[in-house]
Amino acid sequence: MKKENQKVSVLFMLFVTLFCVCLITANVLETKQISVSIANFTGGLLVFPVSYIINDVVCEVWGYRRARLLIWLGFAMNFFFVVMAALTDFIPGASYWDRNEAFHSIFGLAPRIAAASFVAFLAGSFINAYVMSRMKLSSNGRHFANRAIMSTVFGELTDSIIFFPLAFSFVLPWEEMPSLVITQVVLKTLYEVIALPVTRRVVKFVKEHDNEDVYDRDISYNIFKVKNI
């Protein structure tokens, strides 16, 4: 029986590495609230949208199946980091260690927020990849900017709609949820739009370098078929 070619390129592995680093970095930066002019947001906003851009590039060049692998690898590495950080935070500090509160404020992610983050990430990332894949087919590969932006809107909207109620229900007033969701989606989409010229060039370079431009015809969008790459 003929086996499918399941080799991955060096560029794909570099994108996977950067994707995982972005997710872990965003987790740490989320602990700081920052203010720019009249806008207040978490430090994670500086890097988290990069993961959606990487998702777009991978799905555009190598297709949904590789994006599915990317998302699950990112989830696994981020989960490992959060578990190890929580375990380290739980173990009592040495007698001479006087930074327990500072360490806990950064790495002591509440289980509820961690769970909300993981669920929202998976849902948002897979929606982003699905929209990107289907729009590429329907447009026959044209209008990359449209699908890059629309996939981000749908992905970030899904992420925010899931994350904020799960993480902050009965903590923040319900009437504040819509504004939080809208602010996150607008800011992250704006990030995507600003980065679009760079994203275009990266996609063009990777397609030419790897001689790849996959169209997801007759594939399964089952998120659990990770081995099928």
PDB file of C-alpha atoms in Angstrom:
ATOM      1  CA  MET A   1       0.000   0.000   0.000  1.00  0.00           C
ATOM      2  CA  LYS A   2       1.402   3.375  -1.018  1.00  0.00           C
ATOM      3  CA  LYS A   3       2.007   5.724   1.875  1.00  0.00           C
ATOM      4  CA  GLU A   4       1.505   9.470   1.637  1.00  0.00           C
ATOM      5  CA  ASN A   5       4.590  11.655   1.763  1.00  0.00           C
ATOM      6  CA  GLN A   6       4.605  13.003   5.314  1.00  0.00           C
ATOM      7  CA  LYS A   7       7.883  14.890   5.216  1.00  0.00           C
ATOM      8  CA  VAL A   8       7.871  18.452   6.538  1.00  0.00           C
ATOM      9  CA  SER A   9      10.186  21.240   5.446  1.00  0.00           C
ATOM     10  CA  VAL A  10      12.676  23.174   7.550  1.00  0.00           C
ATOM     11  CA  LEU A  11      10.597  26.327   7.052  1.00  0.00           C
ATOM     12  CA  PHE A  12       7.495  24.579   8.375  1.00  0.00           C
ATOM     13  CA  MET A  13       9.384  23.485  11.487  1.00  0.00           C
ATOM     14  CA  LEU A  14      10.633  27.049  11.993  1.00  0.00           C
ATOM     15  CA  PHE A  15       7.045  28.289  11.874  1.00  0.00           C
ATOM     16  CA  VAL A  16       6.007  25.605  14.377  1.00  0.00           C
ATOM     17  CA  THR A  17       8.792  26.677  16.728  1.00  0.00           C
ATOM     18  CA  LEU A  18       7.896  30.362  16.458  1.00  0.00           C
ATOM     19  CA  PHE A  19       4.196  29.527  16.943  1.00  0.00           C
ATOM     20  CA  CYS A  20       4.911  27.664  20.192  1.00  0.00           C
ATOM     21  CA  VAL A  21       7.208  30.438  21.449  1.00  0.00           C
ATOM     22  CA  CYS A  22       4.504  33.035  20.731  1.00  0.00           C
ATOM     23  CA  LEU A  23       1.876  31.126  22.716  1.00  0.00           C
ATOM     24  CA  ILE A  24       4.150  30.622  25.733  1.00  0.00           C
ATOM     25  CA  THR A  25       5.393  34.219  25.619  1.00  0.00           C
ATOM     26  CA  ALA A  26       1.810  35.509  25.435  1.00  0.00           C
ATOM     27  CA  ASN A  27       0.939  33.526  28.560  1.00  0.00           C
ATOM     28  CA  VAL A  28       3.700  35.269  30.528  1.00  0.00           C
ATOM     29  CA  LEU A  29       3.007  38.738  29.117  1.00  0.00           C
ATOM     30  CA  GLU A  30      -0.713  38.414  29.897  1.00  0.00           C
ATOM     31  CA  THR A  31       0.150  39.040  33.555  1.00  0.00           C
ATOM     32  CA  LYS A  32       0.931  42.722  32.858  1.00  0.00           C
ATOM     33  CA  GLN A  33      -1.727  45.319  32.144  1.00  0.00           C
ATOM     34  CA  ILE A  34      -0.467  48.084  29.875  1.00  0.00           C
ATOM     35  CA  SER A  35      -1.925  51.382  28.749  1.00  0.00           C
ATOM     36  CA  VAL A  36      -1.396  53.200  25.452  1.00  0.00           C
ATOM     37  CA  SER A  37      -3.223  56.505  25.208  1.00  0.00           C
ATOM     38  CA  ILE A  38      -6.832  55.705  26.198  1.00  0.00           C
ATOM     39  CA  ALA A  39      -6.580  51.965  25.441  1.00  0.00           C
ATOM     40  CA  ASN A  40      -5.899  49.440  28.188  1.00  0.00           C
ATOM     41  CA  PHE A  41      -4.941  45.860  27.382  1.00  0.00           C
ATOM     42  CA  THR A  42      -2.684  43.023  28.469  1.00  0.00           C
ATOM     43  CA  GLY A  43       0.904  42.568  27.345  1.00  0.00           C
ATOM     44  CA  GLY A  44      -0.072  39.342  25.620  1.00  0.00           C
ATOM     45  CA  LEU A  45      -1.764  41.384  22.903  1.00  0.00           C
ATOM     46  CA  LEU A  46       1.690  42.361  21.630  1.00  0.00           C
ATOM     47  CA  VAL A  47       2.577  38.823  20.622  1.00  0.00           C
ATOM     48  CA  PHE A  48      -0.552  36.622  20.544  1.00  0.00           C
ATOM     49  CA  PRO A  49      -1.804  37.933  17.161  1.00  0.00           C
ATOM     50  CA  VAL A  50       1.476  36.716  15.648  1.00  0.00           C
ATOM     51  CA  SER A  51       0.235  33.167  16.236  1.00  0.00           C
ATOM     52  CA  TYR A  52      -2.792  33.879  14.022  1.00  0.00           C
ATOM     53  CA  ILE A  53      -0.536  35.301  11.310  1.00  0.00           C
ATOM     54  CA  ILE A  54       1.593  32.139  11.451  1.00  0.00           C
ATOM     55  CA  ASN A  55      -1.588  30.062  11.300  1.00  0.00           C
ATOM     56  CA  ASP A  56      -2.590  31.990   8.160  1.00  0.00           C
ATOM     57  CA  VAL A  57       0.796  31.472   6.504  1.00  0.00           C
ATOM     58  CA  VAL A  58       0.887  27.743   7.241  1.00  0.00           C
ATOM     59  CA  CYS A  59      -2.697  27.191   6.084  1.00  0.00           C
ATOM     60  CA  GLU A  60      -2.145  29.274   2.936  1.00  0.00           C
ATOM     61  CA  VAL A  61       1.070  27.490   1.916  1.00  0.00           C
ATOM     62  CA  TRP A  62       0.738  23.927   3.226  1.00  0.00           C
ATOM     63  CA  GLY A  63      -3.016  23.638   3.759  1.00  0.00           C
ATOM     64  CA  TYR A  64      -5.412  22.892   6.594  1.00  0.00           C
ATOM     65  CA  ARG A  65      -3.866  19.544   7.492  1.00  0.00           C
ATOM     66  CA  ARG A  66      -0.513  21.130   8.350  1.00  0.00           C
ATOM     67  CA  ALA A  67      -2.307  23.956  10.177  1.00  0.00           C
ATOM     68  CA  ARG A  68      -4.115  21.301  12.245  1.00  0.00           C
ATOM     69  CA  LEU A  69      -0.768  19.780  13.226  1.00  0.00           C
ATOM     70  CA  LEU A  70       0.585  23.246  14.031  1.00  0.00           C
ATOM     71  CA  ILE A  71      -2.347  24.048  16.320  1.00  0.00           C
ATOM     72  CA  TRP A  72      -2.141  20.793  18.273  1.00  0.00           C
ATOM     73  CA  LEU A  73       1.635  21.085  18.670  1.00  0.00           C
ATOM     74  CA  GLY A  74       1.205  24.638  19.937  1.00  0.00           C
ATOM     75  CA  PHE A  75      -1.486  23.476  22.347  1.00  0.00           C
ATOM     76  CA  ALA A  76       0.701  20.629  23.653  1.00  0.00           C
ATOM     77  CA  MET A  77       3.769  22.831  24.211  1.00  0.00           C
ATOM     78  CA  ASN A  78       1.722  25.568  25.878  1.00  0.00           C
ATOM     79  CA  PHE A  79      -0.032  23.019  28.090  1.00  0.00           C
ATOM     80  CA  PHE A  80       3.345  21.565  29.121  1.00  0.00           C
ATOM     81  CA  PHE A  81       4.613  25.042  30.022  1.00  0.00           C
ATOM     82  CA  VAL A  82       1.521  25.913  32.076  1.00  0.00           C
ATOM     83  CA  VAL A  83       1.612  22.588  33.967  1.00  0.00           C
ATOM     84  CA  MET A  84       5.329  22.916  34.765  1.00  0.00           C
ATOM     85  CA  ALA A  85       4.883  26.544  35.837  1.00  0.00           C
ATOM     86  CA  ALA A  86       1.933  25.622  38.068  1.00  0.00           C
ATOM     87  CA  LEU A  87       3.885  22.726  39.603  1.00  0.00           C
ATOM     88  CA  THR A  88       6.881  24.948  40.315  1.00  0.00           C
ATOM     89  CA  ASP A  89       4.582  27.576  41.818  1.00  0.00           C
ATOM     90  CA  PHE A  90       2.942  24.945  44.028  1.00  0.00           C
ATOM     91  CA  ILE A  91       6.201  23.550  45.448  1.00  0.00           C
ATOM     92  CA  PRO A  92       7.263  25.572  48.530  1.00  0.00           C
ATOM     93  CA  GLY A  93      10.149  27.939  47.940  1.00  0.00           C
ATOM     94  CA  ALA A  94      13.518  27.610  49.634  1.00  0.00           C
ATOM     95  CA  SER A  95      13.931  29.267  53.049  1.00  0.00           C
ATOM     96  CA  TYR A  96      16.105  32.016  51.566  1.00  0.00           C
ATOM     97  CA  TRP A  97      13.782  32.636  48.607  1.00  0.00           C
ATOM     98  CA  ASP A  98      11.766  35.799  49.150  1.00  0.00           C
ATOM     99  CA  ARG A  99      10.124  36.167  45.737  1.00  0.00           C
ATOM    100  CA  ASN A 100       7.211  33.759  46.129  1.00  0.00           C
ATOM    101  CA  GLU A 101       4.536  36.408  45.627  1.00  0.00           C
ATOM    102  CA  ALA A 102       6.258  37.845  42.559  1.00  0.00           C
ATOM    103  CA  PHE A 103       6.679  34.370  41.052  1.00  0.00           C
ATOM    104  CA  HIS A 104       3.054  33.486  41.779  1.00  0.00           C
ATOM    105  CA  SER A 105       1.782  36.701  40.200  1.00  0.00           C
ATOM    106  CA  ILE A 106       3.414  35.691  36.903  1.00  0.00           C
ATOM    107  CA  PHE A 107       3.226  31.906  36.818  1.00  0.00           C
ATOM    108  CA  GLY A 108       0.348  31.114  39.180  1.00  0.00           C
ATOM    109  CA  LEU A 109      -2.291  31.043  36.467  1.00  0.00           C
ATOM    110  CA  ALA A 110      -5.701  30.225  37.950  1.00  0.00           C
ATOM    111  CA  PRO A 111      -7.021  26.834  36.736  1.00  0.00           C
ATOM    112  CA  ARG A 112     -10.241  28.444  35.523  1.00  0.00           C
ATOM    113  CA  ILE A 113      -8.398  31.026  33.402  1.00  0.00           C
ATOM    114  CA  ALA A 114      -5.992  28.378  32.090  1.00  0.00           C
ATOM    115  CA  ALA A 115      -8.883  26.117  31.055  1.00  0.00           C
ATOM    116  CA  ALA A 116     -10.724  29.023  29.415  1.00  0.00           C
ATOM    117  CA  SER A 117      -7.554  30.006  27.573  1.00  0.00           C
ATOM    118  CA  PHE A 118      -6.956  26.495  26.221  1.00  0.00           C
ATOM    119  CA  VAL A 119     -10.532  25.972  25.033  1.00  0.00           C
ATOM    120  CA  ALA A 120     -10.681  29.426  23.446  1.00  0.00           C
ATOM    121  CA  PHE A 121      -7.326  28.949  21.740  1.00  0.00           C
ATOM    122  CA  LEU A 122      -8.306  25.635  20.153  1.00  0.00           C
ATOM    123  CA  ALA A 123     -11.702  26.888  18.976  1.00  0.00           C
ATOM    124  CA  GLY A 124     -10.379  30.193  17.647  1.00  0.00           C
ATOM    125  CA  SER A 125      -7.353  28.684  15.933  1.00  0.00           C
ATOM    126  CA  PHE A 126      -9.328  25.962  14.161  1.00  0.00           C
ATOM    127  CA  ILE A 127     -12.007  28.439  13.055  1.00  0.00           C
ATOM    128  CA  ASN A 128      -9.229  30.679  11.705  1.00  0.00           C
ATOM    129  CA  ALA A 129      -7.691  27.797   9.733  1.00  0.00           C
ATOM    130  CA  TYR A 130     -11.061  26.562   8.452  1.00  0.00           C
ATOM    131  CA  VAL A 131     -12.135  29.994   7.181  1.00  0.00           C
ATOM    132  CA  MET A 132      -8.733  30.517   5.573  1.00  0.00           C
ATOM    133  CA  SER A 133      -8.920  27.133   3.836  1.00  0.00           C
ATOM    134  CA  ARG A 134     -12.501  27.462   2.581  1.00  0.00           C
ATOM    135  CA  MET A 135     -12.053  31.026   1.338  1.00  0.00           C
ATOM    136  CA  LYS A 136      -8.942  30.003  -0.602  1.00  0.00           C
ATOM    137  CA  LEU A 137     -10.953  27.317  -2.383  1.00  0.00           C
ATOM    138  CA  SER A 138     -13.929  29.573  -3.097  1.00  0.00           C
ATOM    139  CA  SER A 139     -11.710  32.360  -4.482  1.00  0.00           C
ATOM    140  CA  ASN A 140      -9.441  29.939  -6.374  1.00  0.00           C
ATOM    141  CA  GLY A 141      -6.429  31.302  -4.541  1.00  0.00           C
ATOM    142  CA  ARG A 142      -7.152  34.998  -5.150  1.00  0.00           C
ATOM    143  CA  HIS A 143      -7.686  37.786  -2.614  1.00  0.00           C
ATOM    144  CA  PHE A 144      -5.240  36.620   0.057  1.00  0.00           C
ATOM    145  CA  ALA A 145      -5.751  39.819   2.067  1.00  0.00           C
ATOM    146  CA  ASN A 146      -9.494  39.220   2.350  1.00  0.00           C
ATOM    147  CA  ARG A 147      -9.161  35.717   3.726  1.00  0.00           C
ATOM    148  CA  ALA A 148      -6.285  36.648   6.043  1.00  0.00           C
ATOM    149  CA  ILE A 149      -8.376  39.400   7.619  1.00  0.00           C
ATOM    150  CA  MET A 150     -11.707  37.539   7.667  1.00  0.00           C
ATOM    151  CA  SER A 151     -10.156  34.398   9.151  1.00  0.00           C
ATOM    152  CA  THR A 152      -8.683  36.545  11.927  1.00  0.00           C
ATOM    153  CA  VAL A 153     -12.028  38.235  12.597  1.00  0.00           C
ATOM    154  CA  PHE A 154     -13.846  34.894  12.904  1.00  0.00           C
ATOM    155  CA  GLY A 155     -11.015  33.247  14.836  1.00  0.00           C
ATOM    156  CA  GLU A 156     -10.502  36.081  17.305  1.00  0.00           C
ATOM    157  CA  LEU A 157     -14.258  36.541  17.742  1.00  0.00           C
ATOM    158  CA  THR A 158     -14.641  32.858  18.594  1.00  0.00           C
ATOM    159  CA  ASP A 159     -11.641  33.009  20.943  1.00  0.00           C
ATOM    160  CA  SER A 160     -12.926  36.079  22.807  1.00  0.00           C
ATOM    161  CA  ILE A 161     -16.571  34.947  22.994  1.00  0.00           C
ATOM    162  CA  ILE A 162     -15.418  31.713  24.656  1.00  0.00           C
ATOM    163  CA  PHE A 163     -12.591  33.065  26.817  1.00  0.00           C
ATOM    164  CA  PHE A 164     -14.143  36.033  28.612  1.00  0.00           C
ATOM    165  CA  PRO A 165     -17.379  34.368  29.838  1.00  0.00           C
ATOM    166  CA  LEU A 166     -15.516  31.203  30.908  1.00  0.00           C
ATOM    167  CA  ALA A 167     -12.695  33.090  32.624  1.00  0.00           C
ATOM    168  CA  PHE A 168     -14.532  36.056  34.135  1.00  0.00           C
ATOM    169  CA  SER A 169     -18.219  35.202  34.587  1.00  0.00           C
ATOM    170  CA  PHE A 170     -19.339  36.154  38.137  1.00  0.00           C
ATOM    171  CA  VAL A 171     -16.053  38.062  38.461  1.00  0.00           C
ATOM    172  CA  LEU A 172     -16.674  40.899  36.007  1.00  0.00           C
ATOM    173  CA  PRO A 173     -20.104  42.430  35.309  1.00  0.00           C
ATOM    174  CA  TRP A 174     -21.845  40.750  32.368  1.00  0.00           C
ATOM    175  CA  GLU A 175     -22.508  44.116  30.758  1.00  0.00           C
ATOM    176  CA  GLU A 176     -18.731  44.588  30.413  1.00  0.00           C
ATOM    177  CA  MET A 177     -18.268  41.394  28.370  1.00  0.00           C
ATOM    178  CA  PRO A 178     -19.380  42.724  24.957  1.00  0.00           C
ATOM    179  CA  SER A 179     -16.984  45.690  25.125  1.00  0.00           C
ATOM    180  CA  LEU A 180     -14.104  43.415  26.149  1.00  0.00           C
ATOM    181  CA  VAL A 181     -14.834  41.036  23.273  1.00  0.00           C
ATOM    182  CA  ILE A 182     -15.181  43.808  20.699  1.00  0.00           C
ATOM    183  CA  THR A 183     -12.015  45.587  21.887  1.00  0.00           C
ATOM    184  CA  GLN A 184      -9.949  42.398  21.630  1.00  0.00           C
ATOM    185  CA  VAL A 185     -11.266  41.538  18.167  1.00  0.00           C
ATOM    186  CA  VAL A 186     -10.763  45.065  16.825  1.00  0.00           C
ATOM    187  CA  LEU A 187      -7.234  45.455  18.196  1.00  0.00           C
ATOM    188  CA  LYS A 188      -6.076  42.005  17.053  1.00  0.00           C
ATOM    189  CA  THR A 189      -7.616  42.439  13.603  1.00  0.00           C
ATOM    190  CA  LEU A 190      -5.962  45.850  13.296  1.00  0.00           C
ATOM    191  CA  TYR A 191      -2.686  44.131  14.181  1.00  0.00           C
ATOM    192  CA  GLU A 192      -3.272  41.690  11.313  1.00  0.00           C
ATOM    193  CA  VAL A 193      -4.033  44.531   8.888  1.00  0.00           C
ATOM    194  CA  ILE A 194      -0.876  46.443   9.840  1.00  0.00           C
ATOM    195  CA  ALA A 195       1.240  43.303   9.458  1.00  0.00           C
ATOM    196  CA  LEU A 196      -0.417  42.296   6.164  1.00  0.00           C
ATOM    197  CA  PRO A 197       2.324  43.638   3.832  1.00  0.00           C
ATOM    198  CA  VAL A 198       4.906  41.573   5.723  1.00  0.00           C
ATOM    199  CA  THR A 199       2.616  38.543   5.770  1.00  0.00           C
ATOM    200  CA  ARG A 200       2.181  38.752   1.988  1.00  0.00           C
ATOM    201  CA  ARG A 201       5.931  38.786   1.424  1.00  0.00           C
ATOM    202  CA  VAL A 202       6.474  35.877   3.807  1.00  0.00           C
ATOM    203  CA  VAL A 203       3.797  33.799   2.039  1.00  0.00           C
ATOM    204  CA  LYS A 204       5.273  34.583  -1.379  1.00  0.00           C
ATOM    205  CA  PHE A 205       8.794  33.680  -0.229  1.00  0.00           C
ATOM    206  CA  VAL A 206       7.740  30.406   1.422  1.00  0.00           C
ATOM    207  CA  LYS A 207       5.652  29.310  -1.576  1.00  0.00           C
ATOM    208  CA  GLU A 208       8.584  29.904  -3.909  1.00  0.00           C
ATOM    209  CA  HIS A 209      11.159  28.386  -1.562  1.00  0.00           C
ATOM    210  CA  ASP A 210       9.216  25.184  -0.833  1.00  0.00           C
ATOM    211  CA  ASN A 211       7.375  25.075  -4.167  1.00  0.00           C
ATOM    212  CA  GLU A 212       4.118  24.554  -2.260  1.00  0.00           C
ATOM    213  CA  ASP A 213       0.656  26.055  -2.676  1.00  0.00           C
ATOM    214  CA  VAL A 214      -1.875  23.580  -1.309  1.00  0.00           C
ATOM    215  CA  TYR A 215      -5.621  23.694  -2.016  1.00  0.00           C
ATOM    216  CA  ASP A 216      -7.689  21.700   0.483  1.00  0.00           C
ATOM    217  CA  ARG A 217      -9.837  19.717  -1.923  1.00  0.00           C
ATOM    218  CA  ASP A 218     -11.461  16.510  -0.647  1.00  0.00           C
ATOM    219  CA  ILE A 219      -9.915  16.635   2.822  1.00  0.00           C
ATOM    220  CA  SER A 220     -11.372  15.976   6.259  1.00  0.00           C
ATOM    221  CA  TYR A 221     -11.701  18.983   8.555  1.00  0.00           C
ATOM    222  CA  ASN A 222     -11.901  16.696  11.576  1.00  0.00           C
ATOM    223  CA  ILE A 223      -9.642  18.440  14.103  1.00  0.00           C
ATOM    224  CA  PHE A 224      -8.519  15.132  15.612  1.00  0.00           C
ATOM    225  CA  LYS A 225      -6.987  13.606  12.459  1.00  0.00           C
ATOM    226  CA  VAL A 226      -3.552  14.902  13.421  1.00  0.00           C
ATOM    227  CA  LYS A 227      -1.622  12.071  11.756  1.00  0.00           C
ATOM    228  CA  ASN A 228      -3.065  12.975   8.390  1.00  0.00           C
ATOM    229  CA  ILE A 229      -0.631  15.672   7.230  1.00  0.00           C
TER     230      ILE A 229
END
